[in-house]
XYZ file of C-alpha atoms in Angstrom:
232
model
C 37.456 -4.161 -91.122
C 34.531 -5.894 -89.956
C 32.776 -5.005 -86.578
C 32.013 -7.236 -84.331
C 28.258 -8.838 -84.170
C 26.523 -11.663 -83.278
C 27.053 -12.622 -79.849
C 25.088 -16.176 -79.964
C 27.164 -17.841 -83.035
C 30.475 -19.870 -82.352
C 33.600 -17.498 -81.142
C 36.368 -16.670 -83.812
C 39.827 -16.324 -82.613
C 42.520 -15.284 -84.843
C 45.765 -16.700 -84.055
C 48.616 -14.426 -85.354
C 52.260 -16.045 -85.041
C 55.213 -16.984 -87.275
C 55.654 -20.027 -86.085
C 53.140 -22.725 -87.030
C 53.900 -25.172 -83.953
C 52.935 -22.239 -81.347
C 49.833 -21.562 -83.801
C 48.417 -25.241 -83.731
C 49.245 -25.379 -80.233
C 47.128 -22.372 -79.095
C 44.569 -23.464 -81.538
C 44.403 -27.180 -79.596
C 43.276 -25.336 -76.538
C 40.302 -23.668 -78.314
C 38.020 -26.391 -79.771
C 34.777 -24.752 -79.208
C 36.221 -21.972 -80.911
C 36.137 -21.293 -84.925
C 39.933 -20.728 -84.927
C 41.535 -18.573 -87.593
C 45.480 -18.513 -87.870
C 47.793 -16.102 -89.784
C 51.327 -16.301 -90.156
C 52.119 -12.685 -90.017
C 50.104 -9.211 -89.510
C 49.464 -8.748 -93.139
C 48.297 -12.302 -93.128
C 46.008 -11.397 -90.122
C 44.965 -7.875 -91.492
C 43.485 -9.521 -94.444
C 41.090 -12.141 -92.234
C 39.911 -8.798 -90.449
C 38.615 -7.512 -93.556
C 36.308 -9.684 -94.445
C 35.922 -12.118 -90.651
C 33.629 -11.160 -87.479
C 36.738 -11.829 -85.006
C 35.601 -11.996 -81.021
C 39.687 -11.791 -80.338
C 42.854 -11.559 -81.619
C 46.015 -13.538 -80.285
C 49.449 -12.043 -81.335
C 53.177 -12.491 -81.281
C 54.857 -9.707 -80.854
C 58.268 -10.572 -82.874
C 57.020 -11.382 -86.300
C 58.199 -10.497 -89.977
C 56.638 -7.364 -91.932
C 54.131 -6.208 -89.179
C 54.943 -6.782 -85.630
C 52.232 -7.263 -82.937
C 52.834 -3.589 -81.893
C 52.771 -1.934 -85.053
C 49.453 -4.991 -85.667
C 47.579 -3.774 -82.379
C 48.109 -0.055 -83.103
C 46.321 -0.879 -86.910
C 43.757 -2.739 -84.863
C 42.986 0.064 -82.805
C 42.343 2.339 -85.754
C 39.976 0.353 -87.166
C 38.179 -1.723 -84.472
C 39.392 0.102 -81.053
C 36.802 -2.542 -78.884
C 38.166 -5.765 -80.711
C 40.146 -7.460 -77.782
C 44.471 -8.217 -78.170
C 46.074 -10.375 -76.283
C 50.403 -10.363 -76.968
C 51.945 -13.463 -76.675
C 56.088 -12.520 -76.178
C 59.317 -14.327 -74.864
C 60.567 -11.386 -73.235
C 59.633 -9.803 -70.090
C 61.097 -6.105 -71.006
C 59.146 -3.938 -68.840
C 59.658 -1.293 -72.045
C 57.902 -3.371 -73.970
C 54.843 -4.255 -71.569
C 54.503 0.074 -71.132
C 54.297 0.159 -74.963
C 51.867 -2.682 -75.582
C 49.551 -1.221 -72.684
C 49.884 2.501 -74.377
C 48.832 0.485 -77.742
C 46.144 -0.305 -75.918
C 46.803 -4.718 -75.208
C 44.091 -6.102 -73.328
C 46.601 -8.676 -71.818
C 49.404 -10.466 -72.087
C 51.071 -14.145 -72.113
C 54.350 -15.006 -71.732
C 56.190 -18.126 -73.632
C 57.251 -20.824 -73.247
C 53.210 -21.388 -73.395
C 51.023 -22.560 -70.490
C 48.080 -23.682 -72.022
C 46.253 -23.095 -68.396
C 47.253 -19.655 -68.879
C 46.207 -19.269 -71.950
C 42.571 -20.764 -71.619
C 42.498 -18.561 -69.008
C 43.334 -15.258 -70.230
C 41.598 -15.545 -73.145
C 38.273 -16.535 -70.790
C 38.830 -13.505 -69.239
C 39.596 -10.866 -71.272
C 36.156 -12.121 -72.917
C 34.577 -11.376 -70.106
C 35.785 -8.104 -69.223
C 34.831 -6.990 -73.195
C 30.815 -8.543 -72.712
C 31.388 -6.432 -69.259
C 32.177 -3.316 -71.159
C 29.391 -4.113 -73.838
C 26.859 -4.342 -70.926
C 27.999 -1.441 -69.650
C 27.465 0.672 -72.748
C 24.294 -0.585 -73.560
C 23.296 0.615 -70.231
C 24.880 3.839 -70.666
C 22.914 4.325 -73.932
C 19.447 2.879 -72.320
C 19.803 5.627 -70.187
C 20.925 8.411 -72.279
C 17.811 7.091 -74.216
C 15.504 7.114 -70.965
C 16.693 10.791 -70.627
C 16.222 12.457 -73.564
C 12.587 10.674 -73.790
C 11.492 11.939 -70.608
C 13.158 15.773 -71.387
C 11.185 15.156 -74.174
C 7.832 14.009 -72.425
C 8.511 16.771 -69.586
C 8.223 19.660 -72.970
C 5.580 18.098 -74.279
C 3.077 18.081 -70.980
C 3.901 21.639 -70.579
C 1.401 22.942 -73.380
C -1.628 20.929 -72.730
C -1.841 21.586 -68.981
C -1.222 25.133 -69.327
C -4.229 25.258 -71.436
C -6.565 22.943 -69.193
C -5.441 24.571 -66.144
C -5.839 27.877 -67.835
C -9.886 27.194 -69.102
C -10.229 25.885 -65.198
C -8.731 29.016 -64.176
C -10.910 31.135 -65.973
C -14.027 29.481 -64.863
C -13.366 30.109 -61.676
C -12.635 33.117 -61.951
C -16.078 33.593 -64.223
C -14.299 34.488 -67.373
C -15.108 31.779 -69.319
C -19.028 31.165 -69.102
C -21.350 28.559 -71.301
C -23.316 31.114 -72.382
C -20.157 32.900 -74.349
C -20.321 32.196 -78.055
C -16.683 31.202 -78.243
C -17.186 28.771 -75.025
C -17.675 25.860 -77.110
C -14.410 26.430 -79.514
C -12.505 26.737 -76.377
C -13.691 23.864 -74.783
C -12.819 21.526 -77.953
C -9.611 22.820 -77.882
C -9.365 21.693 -74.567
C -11.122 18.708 -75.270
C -8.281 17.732 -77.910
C -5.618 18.765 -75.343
C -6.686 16.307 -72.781
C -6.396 13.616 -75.536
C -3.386 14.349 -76.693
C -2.101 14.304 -72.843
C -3.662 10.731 -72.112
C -1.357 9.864 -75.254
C 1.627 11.079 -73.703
C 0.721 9.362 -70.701
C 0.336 6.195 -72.519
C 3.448 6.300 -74.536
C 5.244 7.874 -70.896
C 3.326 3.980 -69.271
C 4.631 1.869 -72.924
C 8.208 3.272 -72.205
C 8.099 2.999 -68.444
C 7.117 -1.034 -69.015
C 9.904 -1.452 -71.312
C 12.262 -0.197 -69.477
C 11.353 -2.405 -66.161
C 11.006 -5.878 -68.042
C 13.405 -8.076 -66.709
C 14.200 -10.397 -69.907
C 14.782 -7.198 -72.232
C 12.943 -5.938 -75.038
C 12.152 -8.775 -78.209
C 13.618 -6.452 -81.384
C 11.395 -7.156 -84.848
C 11.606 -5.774 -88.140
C 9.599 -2.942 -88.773
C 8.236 -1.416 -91.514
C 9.671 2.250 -91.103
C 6.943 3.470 -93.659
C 4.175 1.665 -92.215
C 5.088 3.860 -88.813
C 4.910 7.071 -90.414
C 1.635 6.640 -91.748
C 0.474 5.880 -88.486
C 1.786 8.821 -86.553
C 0.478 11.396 -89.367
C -2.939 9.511 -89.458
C -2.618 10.088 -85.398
C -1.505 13.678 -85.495
């Protein structure tokens, strides 16, 4: 199955029902929609394979595959892809074993095509809430292992630069020593290679704080690594 992807085309909603009245009905409400309908869940299975679905709208009493056993299938291959049931009964069974297949919601028929539109709204929602959520969750899991990383790296070259201070106070280290100069190159190349931490530590800090979020480009992956090892 298909994951979902881009968030700025037209929404597809699959319509899954054995009836074709209740399918043209639910697909009158969604005109801004790209609207996908399937008679049954093998029907529907087979748009998943190959369609970017945003959400899925199923009966629950249908021939071959019904919406349980078609939500649990959904859930193995594309757990975040939003359900909603549609069902004539109210068995409170039922409702426990949609929400332990993991439903996102549920409408009841005879439709209410106010209930729908709004269900559907809303379920949408709550999945670009838990999207937003995540990417946050990885922007800082990101933010943390960068500075861990950052923290390790600025250990070594102020060790060294505080050690050469250190010894010249203390009169160790003198000009006049014939390994003075090596030692101050090396400490030379330390404090450049700390102003480039620094730098990348300021480069990460302004990405991080830009309001809009960061533009992604193409890059050439090759290009990079020439860079860094003409760097290193």
């Amino acid at each position: 199955m298909s994951a979902n992807g881009n968030v700025h085309s037209t929404k597809k909603l699959l319509i899954v029902d054995d009836e074709p009245l209740i399918r043209n009905l639910c697909a009158s409400v969604f005109d801004s929609y790209k609207v996908l309908q399937a008679e049954d869940g093998f029907d529907a299975l087979k748009f998943l394979n190959h369609e970017d679905v945003d959400i899925v709208l199923t009966d629950v009493n249908m021939p071959n595959i019904d919406g349980l056993e078609f939500l649990r299938i959904i859930r193995q291959e594309q757990p975040d892809l939003p359900v909603i049931l549609m069902t004539g009964y109210s068995d409170k069974e039922l409702i426990l074993n949609a929400l332990k297949a993991g439903a996102d919601d549920f409408i009841t028929k005879p439709i209410s095509v106010l209930q729908l539109s709004t269900t559907v709204e809303k379920v949408l929602e709550r999945r670009a809430l838990r999207n937003e959520l995540a990417d946050l969750r990885h922007i800082d899991r990101l933010k943390n292992e960068f500075l861990g990383l950052i923290s390790h790296k600025l250990k070594t070259p102020t060790a060294a630069i505080s050690l050469f201070i250190q010894n010249l106070a203390e009169g160790v280290e003198s000009p006049t020593d014939e390994n003075f100069l090596q030692v101050l190159t090396m400490v030379q190349a330390e404090t450049t290679y700390l102003e480039k931490l620094i730098q990348d530590l300021l480069y990460f800090s302004e990405a991080t704080l830009q309001e809009d979020g960061m533009t992604l480009e193409l890059t050439d992956l090759g290009q990079v690594s020439l860079q860094v090892i003409d760097e290193l």
